[in-house]
Short mmCIF file of C-alpha atoms in Angstrom, two decimals:
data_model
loop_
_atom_site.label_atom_id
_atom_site.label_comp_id
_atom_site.label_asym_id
_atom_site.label_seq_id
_atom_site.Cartn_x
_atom_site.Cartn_y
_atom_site.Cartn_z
CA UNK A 30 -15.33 13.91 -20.98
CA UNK A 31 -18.67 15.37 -20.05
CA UNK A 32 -22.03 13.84 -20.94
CA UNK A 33 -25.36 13.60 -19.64
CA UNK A 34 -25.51 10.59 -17.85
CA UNK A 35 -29.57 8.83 -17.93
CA UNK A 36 -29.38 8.14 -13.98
CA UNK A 37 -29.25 12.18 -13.74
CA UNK A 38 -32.41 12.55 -15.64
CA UNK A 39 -36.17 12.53 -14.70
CA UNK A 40 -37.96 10.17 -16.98
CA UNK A 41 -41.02 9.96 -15.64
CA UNK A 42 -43.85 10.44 -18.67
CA UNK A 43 -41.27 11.10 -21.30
CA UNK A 44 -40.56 8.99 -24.60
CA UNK A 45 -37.11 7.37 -23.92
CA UNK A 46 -35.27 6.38 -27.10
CA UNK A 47 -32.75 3.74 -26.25
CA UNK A 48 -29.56 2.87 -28.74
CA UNK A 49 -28.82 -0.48 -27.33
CA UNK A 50 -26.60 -2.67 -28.72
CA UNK A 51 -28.30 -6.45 -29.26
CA UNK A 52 -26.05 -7.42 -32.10
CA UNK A 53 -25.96 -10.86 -30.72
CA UNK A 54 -24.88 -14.32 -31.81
CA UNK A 55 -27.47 -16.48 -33.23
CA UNK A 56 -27.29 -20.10 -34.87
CA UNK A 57 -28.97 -21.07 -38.55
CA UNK A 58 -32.43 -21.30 -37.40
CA UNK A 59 -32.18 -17.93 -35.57
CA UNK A 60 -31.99 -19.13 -31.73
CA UNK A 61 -29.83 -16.62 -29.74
CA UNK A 62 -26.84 -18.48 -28.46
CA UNK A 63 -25.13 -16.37 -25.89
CA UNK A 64 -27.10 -13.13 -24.88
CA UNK A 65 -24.90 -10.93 -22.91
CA UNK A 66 -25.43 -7.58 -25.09
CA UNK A 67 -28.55 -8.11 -24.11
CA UNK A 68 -27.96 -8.40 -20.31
CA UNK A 69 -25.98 -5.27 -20.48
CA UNK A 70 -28.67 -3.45 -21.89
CA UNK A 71 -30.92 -4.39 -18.50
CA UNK A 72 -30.04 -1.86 -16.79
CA UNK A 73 -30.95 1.39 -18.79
CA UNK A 74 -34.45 -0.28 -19.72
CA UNK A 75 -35.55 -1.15 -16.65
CA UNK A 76 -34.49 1.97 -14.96
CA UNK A 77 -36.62 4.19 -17.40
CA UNK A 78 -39.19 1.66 -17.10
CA UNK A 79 -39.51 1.69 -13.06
CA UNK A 80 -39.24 5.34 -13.59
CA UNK A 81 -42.44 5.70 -15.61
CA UNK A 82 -40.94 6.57 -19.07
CA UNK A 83 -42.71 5.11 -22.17
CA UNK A 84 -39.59 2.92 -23.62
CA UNK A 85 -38.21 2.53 -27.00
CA UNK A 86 -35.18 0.84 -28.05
CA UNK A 87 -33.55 -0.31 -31.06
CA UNK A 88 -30.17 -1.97 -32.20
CA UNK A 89 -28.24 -3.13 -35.01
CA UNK A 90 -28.22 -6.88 -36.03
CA UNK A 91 -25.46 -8.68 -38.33
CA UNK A 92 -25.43 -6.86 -41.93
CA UNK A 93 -28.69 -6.28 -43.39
CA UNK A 94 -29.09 -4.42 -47.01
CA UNK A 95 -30.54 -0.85 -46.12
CA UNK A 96 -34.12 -1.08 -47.34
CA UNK A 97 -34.30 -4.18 -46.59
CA UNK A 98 -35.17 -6.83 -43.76
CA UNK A 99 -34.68 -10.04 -44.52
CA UNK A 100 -35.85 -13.04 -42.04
CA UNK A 101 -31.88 -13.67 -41.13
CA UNK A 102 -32.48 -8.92 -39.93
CA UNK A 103 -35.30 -9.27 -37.86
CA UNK A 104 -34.82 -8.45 -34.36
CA UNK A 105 -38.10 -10.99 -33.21
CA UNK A 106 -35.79 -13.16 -31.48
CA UNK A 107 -34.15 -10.46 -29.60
CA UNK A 108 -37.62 -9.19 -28.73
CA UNK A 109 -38.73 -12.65 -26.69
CA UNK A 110 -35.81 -13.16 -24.98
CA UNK A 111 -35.84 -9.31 -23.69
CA UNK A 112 -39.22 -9.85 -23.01
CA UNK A 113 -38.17 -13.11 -20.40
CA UNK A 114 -35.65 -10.98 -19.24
CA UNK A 115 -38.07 -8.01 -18.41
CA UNK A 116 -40.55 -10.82 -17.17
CA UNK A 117 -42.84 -8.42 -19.54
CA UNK A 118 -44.04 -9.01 -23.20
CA UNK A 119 -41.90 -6.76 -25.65
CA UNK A 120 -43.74 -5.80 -29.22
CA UNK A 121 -41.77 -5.66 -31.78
CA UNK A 122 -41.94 -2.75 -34.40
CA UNK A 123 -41.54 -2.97 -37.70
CA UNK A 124 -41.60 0.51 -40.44
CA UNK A 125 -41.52 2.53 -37.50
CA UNK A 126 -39.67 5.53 -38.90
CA UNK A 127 -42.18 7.18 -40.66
CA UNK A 128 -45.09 5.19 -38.87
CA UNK A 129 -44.83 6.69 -35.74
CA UNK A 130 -44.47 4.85 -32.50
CA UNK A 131 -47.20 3.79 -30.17
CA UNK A 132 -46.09 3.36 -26.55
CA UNK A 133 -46.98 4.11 -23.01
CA UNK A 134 -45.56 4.89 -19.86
CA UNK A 135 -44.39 1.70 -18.35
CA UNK A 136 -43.81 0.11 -21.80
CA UNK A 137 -41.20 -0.97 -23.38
CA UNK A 138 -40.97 -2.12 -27.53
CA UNK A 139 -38.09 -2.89 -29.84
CA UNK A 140 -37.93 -0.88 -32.82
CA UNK A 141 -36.92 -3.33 -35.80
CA UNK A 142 -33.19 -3.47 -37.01
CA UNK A 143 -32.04 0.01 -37.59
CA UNK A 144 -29.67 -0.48 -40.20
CA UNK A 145 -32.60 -1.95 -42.62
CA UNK A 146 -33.23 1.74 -42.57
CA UNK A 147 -31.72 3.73 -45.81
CA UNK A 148 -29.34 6.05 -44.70
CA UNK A 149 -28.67 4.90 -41.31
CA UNK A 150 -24.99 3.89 -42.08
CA UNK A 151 -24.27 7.00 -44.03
CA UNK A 152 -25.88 8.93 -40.87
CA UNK A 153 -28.22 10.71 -43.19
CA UNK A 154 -29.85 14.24 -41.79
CA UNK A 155 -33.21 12.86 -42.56
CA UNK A 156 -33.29 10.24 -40.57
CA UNK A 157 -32.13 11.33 -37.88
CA UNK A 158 -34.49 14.34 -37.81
CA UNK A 159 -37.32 12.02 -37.88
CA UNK A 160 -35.98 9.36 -35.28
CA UNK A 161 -35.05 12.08 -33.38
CA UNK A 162 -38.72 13.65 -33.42
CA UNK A 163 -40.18 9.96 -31.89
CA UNK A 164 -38.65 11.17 -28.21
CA UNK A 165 -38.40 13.64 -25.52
CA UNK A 166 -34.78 11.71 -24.90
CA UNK A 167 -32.41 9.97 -26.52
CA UNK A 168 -29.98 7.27 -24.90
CA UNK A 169 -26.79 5.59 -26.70
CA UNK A 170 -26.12 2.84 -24.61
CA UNK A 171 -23.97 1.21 -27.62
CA UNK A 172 -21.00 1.67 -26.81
CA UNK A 173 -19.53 -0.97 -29.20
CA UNK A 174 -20.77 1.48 -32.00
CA UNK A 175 -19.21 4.61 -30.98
CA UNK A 176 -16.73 5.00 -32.90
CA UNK A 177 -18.85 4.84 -35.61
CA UNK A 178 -21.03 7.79 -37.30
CA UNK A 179 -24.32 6.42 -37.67
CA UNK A 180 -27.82 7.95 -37.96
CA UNK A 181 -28.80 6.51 -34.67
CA UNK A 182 -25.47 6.68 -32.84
CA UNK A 183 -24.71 10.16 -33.76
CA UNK A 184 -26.96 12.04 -36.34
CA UNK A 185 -30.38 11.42 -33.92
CA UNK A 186 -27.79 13.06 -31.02
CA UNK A 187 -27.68 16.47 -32.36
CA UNK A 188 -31.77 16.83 -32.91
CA UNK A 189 -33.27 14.76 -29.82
CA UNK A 190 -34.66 17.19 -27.36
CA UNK A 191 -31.80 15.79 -24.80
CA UNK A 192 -29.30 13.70 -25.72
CA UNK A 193 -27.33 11.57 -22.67
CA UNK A 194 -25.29 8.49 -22.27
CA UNK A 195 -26.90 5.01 -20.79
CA UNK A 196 -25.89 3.42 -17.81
CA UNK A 197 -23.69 0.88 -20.14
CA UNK A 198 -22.33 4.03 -22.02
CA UNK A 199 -21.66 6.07 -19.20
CA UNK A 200 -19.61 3.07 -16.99
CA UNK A 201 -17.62 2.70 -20.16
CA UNK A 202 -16.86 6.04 -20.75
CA UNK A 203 -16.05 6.28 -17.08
CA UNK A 204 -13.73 3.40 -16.91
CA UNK A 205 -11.49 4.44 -19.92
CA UNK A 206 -11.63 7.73 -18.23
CA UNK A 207 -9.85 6.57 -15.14
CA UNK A 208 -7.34 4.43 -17.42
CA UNK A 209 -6.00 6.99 -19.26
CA UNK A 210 -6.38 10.06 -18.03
CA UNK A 211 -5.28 10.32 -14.98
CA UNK A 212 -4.21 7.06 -13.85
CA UNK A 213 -2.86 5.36 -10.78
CA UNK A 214 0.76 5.05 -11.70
CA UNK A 215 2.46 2.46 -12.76
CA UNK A 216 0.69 2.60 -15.59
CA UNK A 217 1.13 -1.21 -17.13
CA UNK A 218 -0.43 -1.52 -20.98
CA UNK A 219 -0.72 -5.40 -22.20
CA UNK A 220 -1.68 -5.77 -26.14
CA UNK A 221 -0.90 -8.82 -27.80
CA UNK A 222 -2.33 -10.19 -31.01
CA UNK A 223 -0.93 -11.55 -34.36
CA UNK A 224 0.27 -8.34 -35.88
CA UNK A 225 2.20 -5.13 -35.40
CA UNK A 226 0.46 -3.42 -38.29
CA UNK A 227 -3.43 -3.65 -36.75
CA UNK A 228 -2.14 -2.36 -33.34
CA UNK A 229 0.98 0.40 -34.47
CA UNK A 230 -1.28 3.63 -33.50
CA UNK A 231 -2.59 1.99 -30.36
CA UNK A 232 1.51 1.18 -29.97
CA UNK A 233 2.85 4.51 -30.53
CA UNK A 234 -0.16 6.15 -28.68
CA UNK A 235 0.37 3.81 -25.12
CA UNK A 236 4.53 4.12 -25.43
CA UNK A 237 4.05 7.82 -25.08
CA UNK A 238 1.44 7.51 -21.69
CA UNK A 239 2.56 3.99 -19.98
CA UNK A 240 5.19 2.82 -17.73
CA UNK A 241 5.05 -0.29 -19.14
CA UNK A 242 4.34 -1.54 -22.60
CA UNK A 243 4.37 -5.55 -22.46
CA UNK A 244 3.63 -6.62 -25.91
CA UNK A 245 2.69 -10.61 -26.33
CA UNK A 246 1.84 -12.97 -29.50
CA UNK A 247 2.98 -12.00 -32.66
CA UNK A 248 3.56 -8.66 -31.67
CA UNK A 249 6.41 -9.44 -29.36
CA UNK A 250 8.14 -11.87 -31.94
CA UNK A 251 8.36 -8.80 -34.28
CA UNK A 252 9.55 -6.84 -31.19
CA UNK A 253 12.05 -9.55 -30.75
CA UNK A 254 13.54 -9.21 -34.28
CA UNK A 255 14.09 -5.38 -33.67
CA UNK A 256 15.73 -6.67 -30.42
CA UNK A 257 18.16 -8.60 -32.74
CA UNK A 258 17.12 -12.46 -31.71
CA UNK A 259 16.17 -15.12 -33.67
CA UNK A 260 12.55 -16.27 -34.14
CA UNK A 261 12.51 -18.98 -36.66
CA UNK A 262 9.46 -19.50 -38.44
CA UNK A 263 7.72 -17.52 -35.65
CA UNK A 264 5.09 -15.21 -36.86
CA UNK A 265 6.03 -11.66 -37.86
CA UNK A 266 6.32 -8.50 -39.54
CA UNK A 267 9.89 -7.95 -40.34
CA UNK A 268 9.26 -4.74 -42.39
CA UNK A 269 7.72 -3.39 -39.32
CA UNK A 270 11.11 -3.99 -37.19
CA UNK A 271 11.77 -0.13 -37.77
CA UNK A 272 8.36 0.98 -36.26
CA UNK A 273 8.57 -1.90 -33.58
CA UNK A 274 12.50 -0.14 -32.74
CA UNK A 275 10.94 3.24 -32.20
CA UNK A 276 8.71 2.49 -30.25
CA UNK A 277 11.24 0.75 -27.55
CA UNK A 278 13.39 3.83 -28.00
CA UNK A 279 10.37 6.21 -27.40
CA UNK A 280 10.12 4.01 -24.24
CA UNK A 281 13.08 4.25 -23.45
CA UNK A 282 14.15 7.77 -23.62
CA UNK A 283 10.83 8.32 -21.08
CA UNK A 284 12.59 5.82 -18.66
CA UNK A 285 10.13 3.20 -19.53
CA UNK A 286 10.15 -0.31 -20.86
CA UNK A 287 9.01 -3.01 -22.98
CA UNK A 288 10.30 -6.03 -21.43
CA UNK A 289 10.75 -8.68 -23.64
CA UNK A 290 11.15 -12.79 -23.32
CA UNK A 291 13.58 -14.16 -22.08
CA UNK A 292 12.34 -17.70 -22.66
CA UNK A 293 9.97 -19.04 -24.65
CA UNK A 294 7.61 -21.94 -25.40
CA UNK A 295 8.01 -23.44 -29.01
CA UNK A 296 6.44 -26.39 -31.38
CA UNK A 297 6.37 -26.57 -35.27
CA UNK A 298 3.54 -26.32 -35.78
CA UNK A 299 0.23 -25.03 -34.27
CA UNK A 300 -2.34 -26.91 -33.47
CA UNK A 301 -3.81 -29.06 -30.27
CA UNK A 302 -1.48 -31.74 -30.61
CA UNK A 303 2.12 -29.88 -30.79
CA UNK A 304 4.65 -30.82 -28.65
CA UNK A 305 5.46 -27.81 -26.40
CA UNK A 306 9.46 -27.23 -25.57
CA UNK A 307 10.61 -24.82 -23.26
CA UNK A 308 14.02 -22.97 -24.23
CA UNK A 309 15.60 -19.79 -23.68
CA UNK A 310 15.03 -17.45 -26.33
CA UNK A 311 18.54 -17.02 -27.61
CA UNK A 312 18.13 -21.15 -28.27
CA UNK A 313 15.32 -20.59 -30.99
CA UNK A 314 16.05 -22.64 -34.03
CA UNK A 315 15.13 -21.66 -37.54
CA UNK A 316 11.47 -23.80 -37.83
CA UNK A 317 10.70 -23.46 -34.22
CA UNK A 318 6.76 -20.83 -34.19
CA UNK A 319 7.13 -19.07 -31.02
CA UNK A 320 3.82 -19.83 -29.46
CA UNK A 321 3.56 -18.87 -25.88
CA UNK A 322 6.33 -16.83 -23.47
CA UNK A 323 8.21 -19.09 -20.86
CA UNK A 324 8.22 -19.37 -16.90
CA UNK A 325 10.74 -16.94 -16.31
CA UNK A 326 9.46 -14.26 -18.36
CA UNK A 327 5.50 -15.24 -17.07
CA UNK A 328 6.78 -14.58 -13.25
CA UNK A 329 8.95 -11.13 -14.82
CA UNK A 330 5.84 -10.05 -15.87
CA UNK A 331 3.88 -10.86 -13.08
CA UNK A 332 5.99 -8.80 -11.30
CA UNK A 333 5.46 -6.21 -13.55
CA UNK A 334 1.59 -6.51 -12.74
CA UNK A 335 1.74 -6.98 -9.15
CA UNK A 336 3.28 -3.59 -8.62
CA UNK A 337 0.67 -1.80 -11.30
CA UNK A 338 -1.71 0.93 -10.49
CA UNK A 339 -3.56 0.74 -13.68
CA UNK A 340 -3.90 -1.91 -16.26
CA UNK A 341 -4.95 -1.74 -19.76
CA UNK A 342 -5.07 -4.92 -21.14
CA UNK A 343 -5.94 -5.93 -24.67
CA UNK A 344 -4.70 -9.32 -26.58
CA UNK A 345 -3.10 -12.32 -24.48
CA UNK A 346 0.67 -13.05 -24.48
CA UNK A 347 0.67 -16.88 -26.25
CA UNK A 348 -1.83 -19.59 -28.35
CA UNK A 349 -4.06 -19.39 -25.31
CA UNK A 350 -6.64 -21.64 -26.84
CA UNK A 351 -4.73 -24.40 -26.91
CA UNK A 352 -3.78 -25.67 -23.27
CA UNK A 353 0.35 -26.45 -23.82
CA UNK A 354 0.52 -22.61 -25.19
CA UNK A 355 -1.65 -20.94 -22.36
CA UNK A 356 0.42 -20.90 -19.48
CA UNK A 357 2.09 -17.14 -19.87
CA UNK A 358 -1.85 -15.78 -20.34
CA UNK A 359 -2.87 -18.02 -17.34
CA UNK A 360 -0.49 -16.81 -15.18
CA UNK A 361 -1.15 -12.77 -15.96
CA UNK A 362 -5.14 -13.50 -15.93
CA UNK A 363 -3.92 -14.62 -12.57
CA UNK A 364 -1.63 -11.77 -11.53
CA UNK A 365 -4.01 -9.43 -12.70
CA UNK A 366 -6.79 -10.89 -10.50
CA UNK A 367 -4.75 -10.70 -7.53
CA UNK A 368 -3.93 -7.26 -8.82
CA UNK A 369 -4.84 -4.00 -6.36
CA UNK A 370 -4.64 -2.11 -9.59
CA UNK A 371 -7.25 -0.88 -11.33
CA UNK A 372 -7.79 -2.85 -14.75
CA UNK A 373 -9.99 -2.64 -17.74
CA UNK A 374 -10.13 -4.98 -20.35
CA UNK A 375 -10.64 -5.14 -23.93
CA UNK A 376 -11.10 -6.97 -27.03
CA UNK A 377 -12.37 -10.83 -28.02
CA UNK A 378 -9.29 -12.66 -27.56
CA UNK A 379 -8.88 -11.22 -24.00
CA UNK A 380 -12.90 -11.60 -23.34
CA UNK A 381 -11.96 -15.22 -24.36
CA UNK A 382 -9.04 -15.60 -22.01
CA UNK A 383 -10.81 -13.97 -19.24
CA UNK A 384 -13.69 -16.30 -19.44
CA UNK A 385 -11.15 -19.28 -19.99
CA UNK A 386 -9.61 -18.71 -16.70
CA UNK A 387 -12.51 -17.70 -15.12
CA UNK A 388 -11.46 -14.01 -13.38
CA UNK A 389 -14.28 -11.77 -14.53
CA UNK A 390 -14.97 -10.94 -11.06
CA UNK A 391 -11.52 -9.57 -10.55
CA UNK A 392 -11.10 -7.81 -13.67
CA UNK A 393 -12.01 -3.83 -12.65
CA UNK A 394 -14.10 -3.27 -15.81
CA UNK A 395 -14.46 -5.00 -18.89
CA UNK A 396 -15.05 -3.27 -22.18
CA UNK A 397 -18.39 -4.19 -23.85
CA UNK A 398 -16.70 -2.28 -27.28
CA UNK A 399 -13.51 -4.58 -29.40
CA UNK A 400 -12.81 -1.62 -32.19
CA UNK A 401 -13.90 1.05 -29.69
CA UNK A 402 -12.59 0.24 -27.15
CA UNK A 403 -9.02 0.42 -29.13
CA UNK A 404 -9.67 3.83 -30.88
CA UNK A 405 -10.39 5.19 -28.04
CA UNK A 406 -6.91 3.94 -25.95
CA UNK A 407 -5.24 5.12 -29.73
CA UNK A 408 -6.79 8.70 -29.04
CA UNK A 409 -9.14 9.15 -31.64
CA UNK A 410 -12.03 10.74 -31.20
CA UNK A 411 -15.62 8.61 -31.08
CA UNK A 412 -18.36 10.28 -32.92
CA UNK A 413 -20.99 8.63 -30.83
CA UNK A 414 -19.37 10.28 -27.87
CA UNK A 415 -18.44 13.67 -29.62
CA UNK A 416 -22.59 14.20 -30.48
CA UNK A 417 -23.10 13.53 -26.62
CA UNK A 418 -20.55 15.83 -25.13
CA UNK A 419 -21.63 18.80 -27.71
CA UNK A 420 -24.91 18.74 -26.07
CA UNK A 421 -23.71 18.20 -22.14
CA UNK A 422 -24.66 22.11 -21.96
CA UNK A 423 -28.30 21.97 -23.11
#
């Protein structure tokens, strides 16, 4: 993929327009209780301001009604603790799309929640004409929106003067890049989660690129019932056995694998307080829950891991929240960590896991986008990133 990339750019005396993405956590009286979107966002704001651009960004925040902005929309809180971050005040903007913005070089404000604006989620024309007409350049640095068509992550990208990606943007676009393209072989793919059905394309996409395809969670246990074992009350999709089968033959018939477990970790029931028994998985009984995989599958697939080029890893392998069903993610958090390969990373659950066992620093790159992130390992195009590769030529 080629894009502009803002690090390429002169920005001195020009009118930046930054799509961040701020869309943080906050509790009931509006305090912001874990900012990292907005760290991530540092360092395309501060480079355009040490450059001597005139600074405006915006972002989306929760699910406001278009045409309006209710006190649970505004963006003030995001504004103050951007400003302590900046060590620099940060105005915020409110009716600023027809208004007009007043900034200078050095500046930076935040433009109020852009999805109060009618017709930013339909990606009106419009809009984006007249956002568009605020700057001399435009910057997505949301990469958790782009795979979706919005006025500001794709409309505004077609009528800014120059469109390019961010610094957040353009490290995530280069990191899939070097996953998937043209990766160091092996090329190892993890996804785990509940079900079959919310990960098939992603599935069928990765079992025709990887050289391994380990699938974890309730994935595998549907995996397992195409294999012909027993799960017991495990969860599943048995009337996705037939998908989960093709995909192993796919595999297969490339001279890859999906290896699945050979023991298991089981309880009846799931919660903080089950009892945890280790058995082979041909000993499953009809109300064990498959919960986590075993040792000797957890050091199979840490072989698997260890001998990896490139990892793409999305979804853990057992109940990793609770601490008698974490051991197979524990030990391939830690195999990957020790890993030469290159890995990104993906998705909540595996943000959780990777911030459970504390090996963020290992991990190559981490993906700041969940549903993105997986449409773009499934293939599909991102609009966000379409609008900025039509314009890599201007």
């Amino acid at each position: 993929m080629q894009v502009k990339k803002l690090a390429d750019l002169a920005v001195s005396g020009k009118r930046v327009f930054i799509r961040a993405d701020l869309n943080v956590p906050q509790d009931e009286a509006g305090n912001i209780v874990e900012d990292t979107r907005i760290r991530a966002s540092l360092p395309s704001i501060k480079y355009c301001l040490d450059n001597g651009a005139a600074v405006m960004v915006t972002s989306h925040l929760g699910r406001p009604t278009e045409g309006e902005c209710r006190a649970e929309d505004t963006l003030a809180p995001i504004a103050v603790r951007l400003g302590e971050l900046l060590g620099k005040p940060v105005r915020l903007i409110r009716d600023w799309v027809d208004g007009g913005v007043d900034v200078k070089p050095g500046e930076v404000v935040l433009l109020e929640n852009c999805r109060c604006n009618k017709g930013e989620k339909k990606d009106s024309e419009e809009l984006a004409r007249k956002m568009a007409a605020l700057c001399d350049i435009y910057v997505n640095d949301a990469f958790g929106t782009a795979h979706r068509a919005e006025a500001t992550t794709h409309g505004i990208a077609r009528f800014a003067p120059v469109a390019c990606a961010g610094m957040l943007m353009g490290a995530e676009i280069d990191a899939l890049t070097k996953a998937t393209e043209n990766p160091a072989r092996p090329l190892v793919a993890i996804v785990g989660g509940a079900k079959v059905s919310t990960k098939l394309t992603i599935l069928k996409t990765l079992a025709e690129k990887v050289d391994q395809l380990i699938v974890g969670g309730g994935i595998a246990n549907t995996f397992l019932l195409a294999s012909g074992k027993r799960i017991g009350e495990s969860l599943a999709e048995p009337e996705l056995v037939k998908e989960a089968q093709a995909i192993m033959d796919l595999m297969k018939a490339r001279g890859a694998e999906v290896p699945l477990p050979v023991d298991v970790v089981v309880a009846d029931e799931v919660s903080a307080l089950a009892r945890a028994n280790r058995i082979p998985v041909d000993e499953v009984g009809p109300h064990d829950r498959i919960l986590d995989v075993g040792a000797k599958t957890s050091a199979k697939l840490t072989d698997i891991i260890a001998h990896a080029g490139t990892i793409v890893w999305n979804g853990p392998v057992g109940v990793f929240e609770h601490n008698q069903f974490a051991g197979g993610t524990k030990m391939m958090a830690s195999a990957i960590a020790h890993s030469e390969a290159f890995c990104i990373a993906g998705g909540g659950d595996t943000l959780a896991a990777i911030a459970k066992f504390h090996i963020a620093q290992d991990v190559g790159y981490i993906s700041t986008g969940g549903g993105a992130f997986l449409e773009f390992l499934e293939g599909k195009t991102l609009p966000a990133i379409e609008a900025l590769e039509a314009r890599f030529r201007d």
